[in-house]
Amino acid sequence: MTVISNDPSWWPLINATLIGSYFVVAASAGVMYDWVLTLGQEVELIWRQRWSLMTFLYLSVRYGGIGYAAIYMLCNVPTISMTDVVSLITYDASDWMIVIADIMLSVIMIARLHAMYQRSRQVLIFIVVIFLAIRIADVVMLAIVTMQISEVEYILSGTYQCMIDYTGDFIFLDSMVSIMNTVWEVLALCLAVWIAVKHFRELRQHSTSGIIGDCFTVLMKTHVSYFASFLVVSCLKYGLLSPTFSTDIYSLDPQIYLGLTEILEMVQLFVLGPRLILGVREYHAKLVANSDTAGAMTSIVFEERVHVSTSSSV
């Protein structure tokens, strides 16, 4: 069903939608710009290497992110016309793409933690059990939410708006998903910090400070920035649950808050997520190029073995 209106009472909603669309386009452009920026590294470190699980996960998150950016613009740019059915499909698709990207990034983190803990079976079982419990609950709750939403197309003063009607326990289920995701990321952060500190102490005893600096440089560039971005996004999302936020949601400040949250979430998932793999593979390639350093490399390895076009491999 399509509702057409030129009533001035809709103007606050129209203005809010336009402001929000600017942030959506900016976030989508940022994801695509990062892909162009790292395309050379991707060709060298991903496409020209032997395929593995990490290769599949990288390509899925990277190109899934580009697809998500395109779909998200279709859903949120008010100058693009879509029927209520198509809009609902794209909205549901974007929600499921976020969940799938979260799952893939969690698998990357599990593989990284498994390697960091010297492939300990006990640690692997522990994190896999928690991962399955959290992600299965996420999928079930999202499926419930998907069945409870409906959408109506509005044409308001020449702009196209798709109003989503939430029924049931949407707010409760959405907040539970956010809480469980935060629990998972905090657990992964604590495990990574614990083993990193342990390795740091071991390496200090063996006087390999140069390697320590290099290892922790790549760790800082990938893991720390990823975890920090997730914590920031989580705090911003919890702020959305505040009762004071919904009192004047169409004003400028809430729209800026929402826009920044969307930008940071897309950066965390589709920019920093793929860089978890790119950064470590680039570091390994440099180690292989320097055979002396590669020979001295210790157990602080955060990625699967990568074949490179040199005389040796890691």
PDB file of C-alpha atoms in Angstrom:
ATOM      1  CA  MET A   1       0.000   0.000   0.000  1.00  0.00           C
ATOM      2  CA  THR A   2       1.230   3.504  -0.876  1.00  0.00           C
ATOM      3  CA  VAL A   3       0.247   6.626   1.078  1.00  0.00           C
ATOM      4  CA  ILE A   4       0.656  10.009  -0.643  1.00  0.00           C
ATOM      5  CA  SER A   5       0.631  13.225   1.357  1.00  0.00           C
ATOM      6  CA  ASN A   6       1.867  16.824   1.148  1.00  0.00           C
ATOM      7  CA  ASP A   7       0.910  17.630   4.734  1.00  0.00           C
ATOM      8  CA  PRO A   8       3.474  20.028   6.319  1.00  0.00           C
ATOM      9  CA  SER A   9       3.270  17.997   9.543  1.00  0.00           C
ATOM     10  CA  TRP A  10       5.521  15.433   7.840  1.00  0.00           C
ATOM     11  CA  TRP A  11       8.340  17.919   7.259  1.00  0.00           C
ATOM     12  CA  PRO A  12      10.290  17.090  10.455  1.00  0.00           C
ATOM     13  CA  LEU A  13      10.351  13.437   9.354  1.00  0.00           C
ATOM     14  CA  ILE A  14      11.417  14.396   5.829  1.00  0.00           C
ATOM     15  CA  ASN A  15      14.240  16.592   7.113  1.00  0.00           C
ATOM     16  CA  ALA A  16      15.406  13.868   9.504  1.00  0.00           C
ATOM     17  CA  THR A  17      15.408  11.313   6.695  1.00  0.00           C
ATOM     18  CA  LEU A  18      17.432  13.605   4.442  1.00  0.00           C
ATOM     19  CA  ILE A  19      19.998  14.205   7.184  1.00  0.00           C
ATOM     20  CA  GLY A  20      20.224  10.495   7.879  1.00  0.00           C
ATOM     21  CA  SER A  21      20.680   9.730   4.192  1.00  0.00           C
ATOM     22  CA  TYR A  22      23.805  11.916   4.101  1.00  0.00           C
ATOM     23  CA  PHE A  23      25.412   9.744   6.774  1.00  0.00           C
ATOM     24  CA  VAL A  24      24.313   6.554   4.999  1.00  0.00           C
ATOM     25  CA  VAL A  25      25.892   7.682   1.726  1.00  0.00           C
ATOM     26  CA  ALA A  26      29.051   8.769   3.565  1.00  0.00           C
ATOM     27  CA  ALA A  27      29.361   5.403   5.323  1.00  0.00           C
ATOM     28  CA  SER A  28      28.748   3.483   2.099  1.00  0.00           C
ATOM     29  CA  ALA A  29      31.275   5.602   0.223  1.00  0.00           C
ATOM     30  CA  GLY A  30      33.806   4.966   3.005  1.00  0.00           C
ATOM     31  CA  VAL A  31      33.437   1.197   2.658  1.00  0.00           C
ATOM     32  CA  MET A  32      33.884   1.366  -1.107  1.00  0.00           C
ATOM     33  CA  TYR A  33      36.810   3.792  -0.830  1.00  0.00           C
ATOM     34  CA  ASP A  34      38.603   1.442   1.568  1.00  0.00           C
ATOM     35  CA  TRP A  35      38.125  -1.409  -0.912  1.00  0.00           C
ATOM     36  CA  VAL A  36      39.703   0.676  -3.691  1.00  0.00           C
ATOM     37  CA  LEU A  37      42.476   1.744  -1.319  1.00  0.00           C
ATOM     38  CA  THR A  38      43.408  -1.838  -0.420  1.00  0.00           C
ATOM     39  CA  LEU A  39      42.730  -3.441  -3.808  1.00  0.00           C
ATOM     40  CA  GLY A  40      46.436  -3.799  -4.568  1.00  0.00           C
ATOM     41  CA  GLN A  41      47.059  -5.572  -1.255  1.00  0.00           C
ATOM     42  CA  GLU A  42      44.013  -7.746  -1.845  1.00  0.00           C
ATOM     43  CA  VAL A  43      45.263  -8.930  -5.228  1.00  0.00           C
ATOM     44  CA  GLU A  44      48.734  -9.721  -3.870  1.00  0.00           C
ATOM     45  CA  LEU A  45      47.799 -11.176  -0.479  1.00  0.00           C
ATOM     46  CA  ILE A  46      44.431 -12.777  -1.199  1.00  0.00           C
ATOM     47  CA  TRP A  47      43.859 -13.581  -4.873  1.00  0.00           C
ATOM     48  CA  ARG A  48      47.425 -14.701  -5.618  1.00  0.00           C
ATOM     49  CA  GLN A  49      47.685 -16.952  -2.557  1.00  0.00           C
ATOM     50  CA  ARG A  50      46.439 -20.462  -1.990  1.00  0.00           C
ATOM     51  CA  TRP A  51      42.796 -20.454  -1.018  1.00  0.00           C
ATOM     52  CA  SER A  52      41.836 -21.229   2.549  1.00  0.00           C
ATOM     53  CA  LEU A  53      39.071 -20.596   5.040  1.00  0.00           C
ATOM     54  CA  MET A  54      40.503 -17.160   5.746  1.00  0.00           C
ATOM     55  CA  THR A  55      40.440 -16.328   2.044  1.00  0.00           C
ATOM     56  CA  PHE A  56      36.757 -17.220   1.861  1.00  0.00           C
ATOM     57  CA  LEU A  57      35.964 -15.228   5.008  1.00  0.00           C
ATOM     58  CA  TYR A  58      37.869 -12.180   3.779  1.00  0.00           C
ATOM     59  CA  LEU A  59      36.132 -12.131   0.399  1.00  0.00           C
ATOM     60  CA  SER A  60      32.729 -12.732   1.996  1.00  0.00           C
ATOM     61  CA  VAL A  61      33.091  -9.881   4.482  1.00  0.00           C
ATOM     62  CA  ARG A  62      34.717  -7.497   2.005  1.00  0.00           C
ATOM     63  CA  TYR A  63      32.315  -7.946  -0.899  1.00  0.00           C
ATOM     64  CA  GLY A  64      29.363  -8.600   1.370  1.00  0.00           C
ATOM     65  CA  GLY A  65      30.122  -5.197   2.878  1.00  0.00           C
ATOM     66  CA  ILE A  66      30.033  -3.564  -0.533  1.00  0.00           C
ATOM     67  CA  GLY A  67      26.701  -5.253  -1.229  1.00  0.00           C
ATOM     68  CA  TYR A  68      25.393  -4.162   2.155  1.00  0.00           C
ATOM     69  CA  ALA A  69      26.423  -0.574   1.466  1.00  0.00           C
ATOM     70  CA  ALA A  70      24.486  -0.590  -1.817  1.00  0.00           C
ATOM     71  CA  ILE A  71      21.377  -2.140  -0.237  1.00  0.00           C
ATOM     72  CA  TYR A  72      21.532   0.201   2.732  1.00  0.00           C
ATOM     73  CA  MET A  73      21.551   3.217   0.420  1.00  0.00           C
ATOM     74  CA  LEU A  74      18.500   1.868  -1.385  1.00  0.00           C
ATOM     75  CA  CYS A  75      16.683   1.569   1.936  1.00  0.00           C
ATOM     76  CA  ASN A  76      17.593   4.984   3.321  1.00  0.00           C
ATOM     77  CA  VAL A  77      17.946   7.490   0.471  1.00  0.00           C
ATOM     78  CA  PRO A  78      14.530   9.193   0.147  1.00  0.00           C
ATOM     79  CA  THR A  79      14.970  10.049  -3.534  1.00  0.00           C
ATOM     80  CA  ILE A  80      14.952   6.345  -4.481  1.00  0.00           C
ATOM     81  CA  SER A  81      11.494   4.866  -5.017  1.00  0.00           C
ATOM     82  CA  MET A  82      10.730   1.302  -3.957  1.00  0.00           C
ATOM     83  CA  THR A  83       7.502  -0.541  -3.289  1.00  0.00           C
ATOM     84  CA  ASP A  84       6.725  -1.588   0.265  1.00  0.00           C
ATOM     85  CA  VAL A  85       7.423  -5.250  -0.597  1.00  0.00           C
ATOM     86  CA  VAL A  86      10.822  -4.521  -2.153  1.00  0.00           C
ATOM     87  CA  SER A  87      11.699  -2.169   0.686  1.00  0.00           C
ATOM     88  CA  LEU A  88      10.838  -4.813   3.281  1.00  0.00           C
ATOM     89  CA  ILE A  89      12.953  -7.387   1.468  1.00  0.00           C
ATOM     90  CA  THR A  90      15.965  -5.072   1.288  1.00  0.00           C
ATOM     91  CA  TYR A  91      15.537  -4.090   4.941  1.00  0.00           C
ATOM     92  CA  ASP A  92      15.425  -7.738   6.033  1.00  0.00           C
ATOM     93  CA  ALA A  93      18.386  -8.530   3.775  1.00  0.00           C
ATOM     94  CA  SER A  94      20.478  -5.765   5.346  1.00  0.00           C
ATOM     95  CA  ASP A  95      19.686  -7.042   8.850  1.00  0.00           C
ATOM     96  CA  TRP A  96      20.693 -10.591   7.951  1.00  0.00           C
ATOM     97  CA  MET A  97      23.860  -9.399   6.226  1.00  0.00           C
ATOM     98  CA  ILE A  98      24.958  -7.709   9.448  1.00  0.00           C
ATOM     99  CA  VAL A  99      24.394 -10.919  11.414  1.00  0.00           C
ATOM    100  CA  ILE A 100      26.251 -13.019   8.827  1.00  0.00           C
ATOM    101  CA  ALA A 101      29.163 -10.557   8.814  1.00  0.00           C
ATOM    102  CA  ASP A 102      29.297 -10.727  12.628  1.00  0.00           C
ATOM    103  CA  ILE A 103      29.404 -14.521  12.466  1.00  0.00           C
ATOM    104  CA  MET A 104      32.211 -14.522   9.887  1.00  0.00           C
ATOM    105  CA  LEU A 105      34.272 -12.039  11.881  1.00  0.00           C
ATOM    106  CA  SER A 106      33.732 -14.194  14.965  1.00  0.00           C
ATOM    107  CA  VAL A 107      35.075 -17.217  13.059  1.00  0.00           C
ATOM    108  CA  ILE A 108      38.151 -15.171  12.118  1.00  0.00           C
ATOM    109  CA  MET A 109      38.618 -14.265  15.770  1.00  0.00           C
ATOM    110  CA  ILE A 110      38.209 -17.898  16.861  1.00  0.00           C
ATOM    111  CA  ALA A 111      40.870 -19.018  14.382  1.00  0.00           C
ATOM    112  CA  ARG A 112      43.174 -16.238  15.553  1.00  0.00           C
ATOM    113  CA  LEU A 113      42.661 -17.063  19.245  1.00  0.00           C
ATOM    114  CA  HIS A 114      43.166 -20.767  18.531  1.00  0.00           C
ATOM    115  CA  ALA A 115      46.548 -20.023  16.959  1.00  0.00           C
ATOM    116  CA  MET A 116      47.504 -17.615  19.726  1.00  0.00           C
ATOM    117  CA  TYR A 117      46.804 -20.279  22.370  1.00  0.00           C
ATOM    118  CA  GLN A 118      49.100 -22.788  20.636  1.00  0.00           C
ATOM    119  CA  ARG A 119      46.116 -24.622  19.106  1.00  0.00           C
ATOM    120  CA  SER A 120      44.840 -25.662  22.522  1.00  0.00           C
ATOM    121  CA  ARG A 121      41.835 -27.965  22.163  1.00  0.00           C
ATOM    122  CA  GLN A 122      40.427 -26.870  25.525  1.00  0.00           C
ATOM    123  CA  VAL A 123      40.483 -23.199  24.564  1.00  0.00           C
ATOM    124  CA  LEU A 124      38.971 -23.992  21.162  1.00  0.00           C
ATOM    125  CA  ILE A 125      36.094 -25.971  22.704  1.00  0.00           C
ATOM    126  CA  PHE A 126      35.476 -23.207  25.249  1.00  0.00           C
ATOM    127  CA  ILE A 127      35.224 -20.371  22.731  1.00  0.00           C
ATOM    128  CA  VAL A 128      33.303 -22.437  20.156  1.00  0.00           C
ATOM    129  CA  VAL A 129      30.656 -23.415  22.715  1.00  0.00           C
ATOM    130  CA  ILE A 130      30.173 -19.783  23.756  1.00  0.00           C
ATOM    131  CA  PHE A 131      30.193 -18.660  20.126  1.00  0.00           C
ATOM    132  CA  LEU A 132      27.503 -21.175  19.143  1.00  0.00           C
ATOM    133  CA  ALA A 133      25.314 -20.314  22.134  1.00  0.00           C
ATOM    134  CA  ILE A 134      25.445 -16.579  21.384  1.00  0.00           C
ATOM    135  CA  ARG A 135      25.115 -16.767  17.603  1.00  0.00           C
ATOM    136  CA  ILE A 136      22.300 -19.323  17.616  1.00  0.00           C
ATOM    137  CA  ALA A 137      20.389 -17.080  20.017  1.00  0.00           C
ATOM    138  CA  ASP A 138      21.085 -14.101  17.723  1.00  0.00           C
ATOM    139  CA  VAL A 139      19.728 -15.927  14.683  1.00  0.00           C
ATOM    140  CA  VAL A 140      16.601 -17.094  16.530  1.00  0.00           C
ATOM    141  CA  MET A 141      15.820 -13.607  17.842  1.00  0.00           C
ATOM    142  CA  LEU A 142      16.414 -11.986  14.456  1.00  0.00           C
ATOM    143  CA  ALA A 143      14.106 -14.541  12.858  1.00  0.00           C
ATOM    144  CA  ILE A 144      11.408 -13.614  15.392  1.00  0.00           C
ATOM    145  CA  VAL A 145      11.905  -9.898  14.704  1.00  0.00           C
ATOM    146  CA  THR A 146      11.787 -10.493  10.937  1.00  0.00           C
ATOM    147  CA  MET A 147       8.397 -12.178  11.232  1.00  0.00           C
ATOM    148  CA  GLN A 148       7.007  -9.322  13.328  1.00  0.00           C
ATOM    149  CA  ILE A 149       7.819  -6.300  11.143  1.00  0.00           C
ATOM    150  CA  SER A 150       5.803  -4.804   8.303  1.00  0.00           C
ATOM    151  CA  GLU A 151       6.394  -1.845   5.997  1.00  0.00           C
ATOM    152  CA  VAL A 152       4.289   0.782   4.216  1.00  0.00           C
ATOM    153  CA  GLU A 153       5.477   3.085   1.416  1.00  0.00           C
ATOM    154  CA  TYR A 154       4.840   6.824   1.829  1.00  0.00           C
ATOM    155  CA  ILE A 155       5.338   9.548  -0.774  1.00  0.00           C
ATOM    156  CA  LEU A 156       5.721  12.709   1.280  1.00  0.00           C
ATOM    157  CA  SER A 157       6.226  16.006  -0.551  1.00  0.00           C
ATOM    158  CA  GLY A 158       8.037  14.252  -3.388  1.00  0.00           C
ATOM    159  CA  THR A 159      10.247  12.073  -1.184  1.00  0.00           C
ATOM    160  CA  TYR A 160       9.921   8.317  -0.767  1.00  0.00           C
ATOM    161  CA  GLN A 161       9.655   6.984   2.768  1.00  0.00           C
ATOM    162  CA  CYS A 162       9.229   3.374   3.857  1.00  0.00           C
ATOM    163  CA  MET A 163       7.790   3.260   7.366  1.00  0.00           C
ATOM    164  CA  ILE A 164       8.640   0.141   9.344  1.00  0.00           C
ATOM    165  CA  ASP A 165       6.081  -1.039  11.870  1.00  0.00           C
ATOM    166  CA  TYR A 166       7.604  -2.964  14.765  1.00  0.00           C
ATOM    167  CA  THR A 167       5.350  -5.220  16.790  1.00  0.00           C
ATOM    168  CA  GLY A 168       5.915  -7.592  19.659  1.00  0.00           C
ATOM    169  CA  ASP A 169       9.117  -7.462  21.732  1.00  0.00           C
ATOM    170  CA  PHE A 170      11.350  -5.795  19.157  1.00  0.00           C
ATOM    171  CA  ILE A 171      13.114  -3.447  21.603  1.00  0.00           C
ATOM    172  CA  PHE A 172      13.765  -6.238  24.095  1.00  0.00           C
ATOM    173  CA  LEU A 173      15.049  -8.665  21.456  1.00  0.00           C
ATOM    174  CA  ASP A 174      17.225  -6.028  19.805  1.00  0.00           C
ATOM    175  CA  SER A 175      18.776  -5.034  23.123  1.00  0.00           C
ATOM    176  CA  MET A 176      19.430  -8.691  24.003  1.00  0.00           C
ATOM    177  CA  VAL A 177      21.245  -9.195  20.706  1.00  0.00           C
ATOM    178  CA  SER A 178      23.432  -6.157  21.423  1.00  0.00           C
ATOM    179  CA  ILE A 179      24.205  -7.368  24.948  1.00  0.00           C
ATOM    180  CA  MET A 180      25.199 -10.864  23.818  1.00  0.00           C
ATOM    181  CA  ASN A 181      27.371  -9.486  21.013  1.00  0.00           C
ATOM    182  CA  THR A 182      29.121  -7.264  23.540  1.00  0.00           C
ATOM    183  CA  VAL A 183      29.700 -10.254  25.839  1.00  0.00           C
ATOM    184  CA  TRP A 184      31.307 -12.166  22.957  1.00  0.00           C
ATOM    185  CA  GLU A 185      33.597  -9.326  21.907  1.00  0.00           C
ATOM    186  CA  VAL A 186      34.666  -8.579  25.489  1.00  0.00           C
ATOM    187  CA  LEU A 187      35.467 -12.260  26.019  1.00  0.00           C
ATOM    188  CA  ALA A 188      37.531 -12.351  22.817  1.00  0.00           C
ATOM    189  CA  LEU A 189      39.314  -9.151  23.869  1.00  0.00           C
ATOM    190  CA  CYS A 190      40.168 -10.547  27.310  1.00  0.00           C
ATOM    191  CA  LEU A 191      41.503 -13.798  25.838  1.00  0.00           C
ATOM    192  CA  ALA A 192      43.601 -11.901  23.271  1.00  0.00           C
ATOM    193  CA  VAL A 193      45.030  -9.509  25.860  1.00  0.00           C
ATOM    194  CA  TRP A 194      45.842 -12.342  28.264  1.00  0.00           C
ATOM    195  CA  ILE A 195      47.806 -14.394  25.744  1.00  0.00           C
ATOM    196  CA  ALA A 196      49.472 -11.304  24.275  1.00  0.00           C
ATOM    197  CA  VAL A 197      50.769 -10.296  27.716  1.00  0.00           C
ATOM    198  CA  LYS A 198      51.948 -13.854  28.296  1.00  0.00           C
ATOM    199  CA  HIS A 199      53.837 -13.882  24.973  1.00  0.00           C
ATOM    200  CA  PHE A 200      55.287 -10.472  25.740  1.00  0.00           C
ATOM    201  CA  ARG A 201      56.784 -11.764  28.970  1.00  0.00           C
ATOM    202  CA  GLU A 202      58.156 -14.872  27.280  1.00  0.00           C
ATOM    203  CA  LEU A 203      59.750 -12.890  24.465  1.00  0.00           C
ATOM    204  CA  ARG A 204      61.353 -10.446  26.899  1.00  0.00           C
ATOM    205  CA  GLN A 205      63.076 -13.351  28.582  1.00  0.00           C
ATOM    206  CA  HIS A 206      64.541 -14.414  25.230  1.00  0.00           C
ATOM    207  CA  SER A 207      65.711 -10.869  24.343  1.00  0.00           C
ATOM    208  CA  THR A 208      63.817 -10.604  21.055  1.00  0.00           C
ATOM    209  CA  SER A 209      62.691  -7.023  21.504  1.00  0.00           C
ATOM    210  CA  GLY A 210      62.840  -6.234  17.790  1.00  0.00           C
ATOM    211  CA  ILE A 211      60.398  -8.977  16.959  1.00  0.00           C
ATOM    212  CA  ILE A 212      58.245  -7.933  19.921  1.00  0.00           C
ATOM    213  CA  GLY A 213      57.889  -4.452  18.499  1.00  0.00           C
ATOM    214  CA  ASP A 214      56.961  -5.743  15.048  1.00  0.00           C
ATOM    215  CA  CYS A 215      54.470  -8.290  16.372  1.00  0.00           C
ATOM    216  CA  PHE A 216      52.741  -5.828  18.614  1.00  0.00           C
ATOM    217  CA  THR A 217      52.660  -3.228  15.865  1.00  0.00           C
ATOM    218  CA  VAL A 218      50.529  -5.464  13.671  1.00  0.00           C
ATOM    219  CA  LEU A 219      48.485  -6.457  16.708  1.00  0.00           C
ATOM    220  CA  MET A 220      47.823  -2.797  17.478  1.00  0.00           C
ATOM    221  CA  LYS A 221      46.823  -2.023  13.903  1.00  0.00           C
ATOM    222  CA  THR A 222      44.330  -4.880  13.617  1.00  0.00           C
ATOM    223  CA  HIS A 223      43.009  -6.291  16.866  1.00  0.00           C
ATOM    224  CA  VAL A 224      43.118  -3.234  19.088  1.00  0.00           C
ATOM    225  CA  SER A 225      41.494  -0.906  16.556  1.00  0.00           C
ATOM    226  CA  TYR A 226      38.814  -3.511  15.807  1.00  0.00           C
ATOM    227  CA  PHE A 227      37.977  -4.099  19.466  1.00  0.00           C
ATOM    228  CA  ALA A 228      38.024  -0.382  20.258  1.00  0.00           C
ATOM    229  CA  SER A 229      35.627   0.376  17.405  1.00  0.00           C
ATOM    230  CA  PHE A 230      33.258  -2.344  18.592  1.00  0.00           C
ATOM    231  CA  LEU A 231      33.199  -0.977  22.134  1.00  0.00           C
ATOM    232  CA  VAL A 232      32.497   2.531  20.842  1.00  0.00           C
ATOM    233  CA  VAL A 233      29.668   1.287  18.609  1.00  0.00           C
ATOM    234  CA  SER A 234      28.207  -0.759  21.475  1.00  0.00           C
ATOM    235  CA  CYS A 235      28.197   2.255  23.799  1.00  0.00           C
ATOM    236  CA  LEU A 236      26.512   4.372  21.113  1.00  0.00           C
ATOM    237  CA  LYS A 237      23.869   1.691  20.547  1.00  0.00           C
ATOM    238  CA  TYR A 238      23.114   1.466  24.241  1.00  0.00           C
ATOM    239  CA  GLY A 239      22.662   5.228  24.206  1.00  0.00           C
ATOM    240  CA  LEU A 240      19.849   4.760  21.688  1.00  0.00           C
ATOM    241  CA  LEU A 241      17.863   2.930  24.371  1.00  0.00           C
ATOM    242  CA  SER A 242      17.759   6.024  26.568  1.00  0.00           C
ATOM    243  CA  PRO A 243      14.210   7.407  27.039  1.00  0.00           C
ATOM    244  CA  THR A 244      15.486  10.950  26.502  1.00  0.00           C
ATOM    245  CA  PHE A 245      16.700  10.010  23.027  1.00  0.00           C
ATOM    246  CA  SER A 246      13.215   9.215  21.716  1.00  0.00           C
ATOM    247  CA  THR A 247      11.575  12.426  22.949  1.00  0.00           C
ATOM    248  CA  ASP A 248      12.674  14.457  19.913  1.00  0.00           C
ATOM    249  CA  ILE A 249      14.123  11.912  17.504  1.00  0.00           C
ATOM    250  CA  TYR A 250      13.558  14.094  14.417  1.00  0.00           C
ATOM    251  CA  SER A 251      15.755  16.957  15.635  1.00  0.00           C
ATOM    252  CA  LEU A 252      19.303  17.509  14.398  1.00  0.00           C
ATOM    253  CA  ASP A 253      21.274  16.148  17.366  1.00  0.00           C
ATOM    254  CA  PRO A 254      19.640  12.683  17.452  1.00  0.00           C
ATOM    255  CA  GLN A 255      20.071  12.353  13.694  1.00  0.00           C
ATOM    256  CA  ILE A 256      23.781  13.171  13.955  1.00  0.00           C
ATOM    257  CA  TYR A 257      24.064  10.623  16.771  1.00  0.00           C
ATOM    258  CA  LEU A 258      22.336   7.974  14.660  1.00  0.00           C
ATOM    259  CA  GLY A 259      24.443   8.835  11.623  1.00  0.00           C
ATOM    260  CA  LEU A 260      27.734   8.553  13.484  1.00  0.00           C
ATOM    261  CA  THR A 261      26.631   5.218  14.926  1.00  0.00           C
ATOM    262  CA  GLU A 262      25.875   3.906  11.431  1.00  0.00           C
ATOM    263  CA  ILE A 263      29.210   5.110  10.064  1.00  0.00           C
ATOM    264  CA  LEU A 264      31.219   3.558  12.897  1.00  0.00           C
ATOM    265  CA  GLU A 265      29.343   0.267  12.684  1.00  0.00           C
ATOM    266  CA  MET A 266      30.017  -0.069   8.958  1.00  0.00           C
ATOM    267  CA  VAL A 267      33.679   0.854   9.477  1.00  0.00           C
ATOM    268  CA  GLN A 268      34.011  -1.740  12.235  1.00  0.00           C
ATOM    269  CA  LEU A 269      32.412  -4.551  10.231  1.00  0.00           C
ATOM    270  CA  PHE A 270      33.432  -3.890   6.642  1.00  0.00           C
ATOM    271  CA  VAL A 271      36.674  -1.896   6.928  1.00  0.00           C
ATOM    272  CA  LEU A 272      38.457  -3.029  10.081  1.00  0.00           C
ATOM    273  CA  GLY A 273      37.041  -6.554   9.767  1.00  0.00           C
ATOM    274  CA  PRO A 274      38.776  -7.386   6.456  1.00  0.00           C
ATOM    275  CA  ARG A 275      41.900  -5.599   7.651  1.00  0.00           C
ATOM    276  CA  LEU A 276      42.193  -8.195  10.434  1.00  0.00           C
ATOM    277  CA  ILE A 277      43.337 -10.575   7.703  1.00  0.00           C
ATOM    278  CA  LEU A 278      45.051  -8.133   5.349  1.00  0.00           C
ATOM    279  CA  GLY A 279      47.229  -6.624   8.070  1.00  0.00           C
ATOM    280  CA  VAL A 280      48.545  -9.953   9.299  1.00  0.00           C
ATOM    281  CA  ARG A 281      49.102 -11.355   5.814  1.00  0.00           C
ATOM    282  CA  GLU A 282      51.053  -8.241   4.873  1.00  0.00           C
ATOM    283  CA  TYR A 283      53.176  -8.652   7.982  1.00  0.00           C
ATOM    284  CA  HIS A 284      53.860 -12.300   7.129  1.00  0.00           C
ATOM    285  CA  ALA A 285      54.868 -11.359   3.597  1.00  0.00           C
ATOM    286  CA  LYS A 286      57.419  -8.921   5.029  1.00  0.00           C
ATOM    287  CA  LEU A 287      58.745 -11.603   7.362  1.00  0.00           C
ATOM    288  CA  VAL A 288      59.226 -14.005   4.466  1.00  0.00           C
ATOM    289  CA  ALA A 289      61.011 -11.314   2.466  1.00  0.00           C
ATOM    290  CA  ASN A 290      63.466 -10.999   5.344  1.00  0.00           C
ATOM    291  CA  SER A 291      64.606 -14.579   5.863  1.00  0.00           C
ATOM    292  CA  ASP A 292      66.602 -13.763   9.008  1.00  0.00           C
ATOM    293  CA  THR A 293      63.575 -12.329  10.774  1.00  0.00           C
ATOM    294  CA  ALA A 294      61.326 -15.074   9.433  1.00  0.00           C
ATOM    295  CA  GLY A 295      63.674 -17.686  10.841  1.00  0.00           C
ATOM    296  CA  ALA A 296      63.522 -16.046  14.258  1.00  0.00           C
ATOM    297  CA  MET A 297      59.751 -15.816  14.296  1.00  0.00           C
ATOM    298  CA  THR A 298      58.263 -17.347  17.415  1.00  0.00           C
ATOM    299  CA  SER A 299      54.876 -18.649  18.401  1.00  0.00           C
ATOM    300  CA  ILE A 300      53.213 -15.234  18.416  1.00  0.00           C
ATOM    301  CA  VAL A 301      51.542 -15.889  15.038  1.00  0.00           C
ATOM    302  CA  PHE A 302      47.995 -14.690  14.552  1.00  0.00           C
ATOM    303  CA  GLU A 303      47.125 -16.163  11.163  1.00  0.00           C
ATOM    304  CA  GLU A 304      47.130 -19.401   9.182  1.00  0.00           C
ATOM    305  CA  ARG A 305      50.126 -20.286   7.031  1.00  0.00           C
ATOM    306  CA  VAL A 306      50.304 -18.185   3.867  1.00  0.00           C
ATOM    307  CA  HIS A 307      52.168 -19.136   0.706  1.00  0.00           C
ATOM    308  CA  VAL A 308      53.950 -16.229  -0.951  1.00  0.00           C
ATOM    309  CA  SER A 309      55.924 -15.912  -4.156  1.00  0.00           C
ATOM    310  CA  THR A 310      59.381 -16.073  -2.606  1.00  0.00           C
ATOM    311  CA  SER A 311      61.912 -18.759  -1.854  1.00  0.00           C
ATOM    312  CA  SER A 312      60.419 -19.536   1.573  1.00  0.00           C
ATOM    313  CA  SER A 313      57.047 -19.589   3.241  1.00  0.00           C
ATOM    314  CA  VAL A 314      55.596 -18.981   6.682  1.00  0.00           C
TER     315      VAL A 314
END
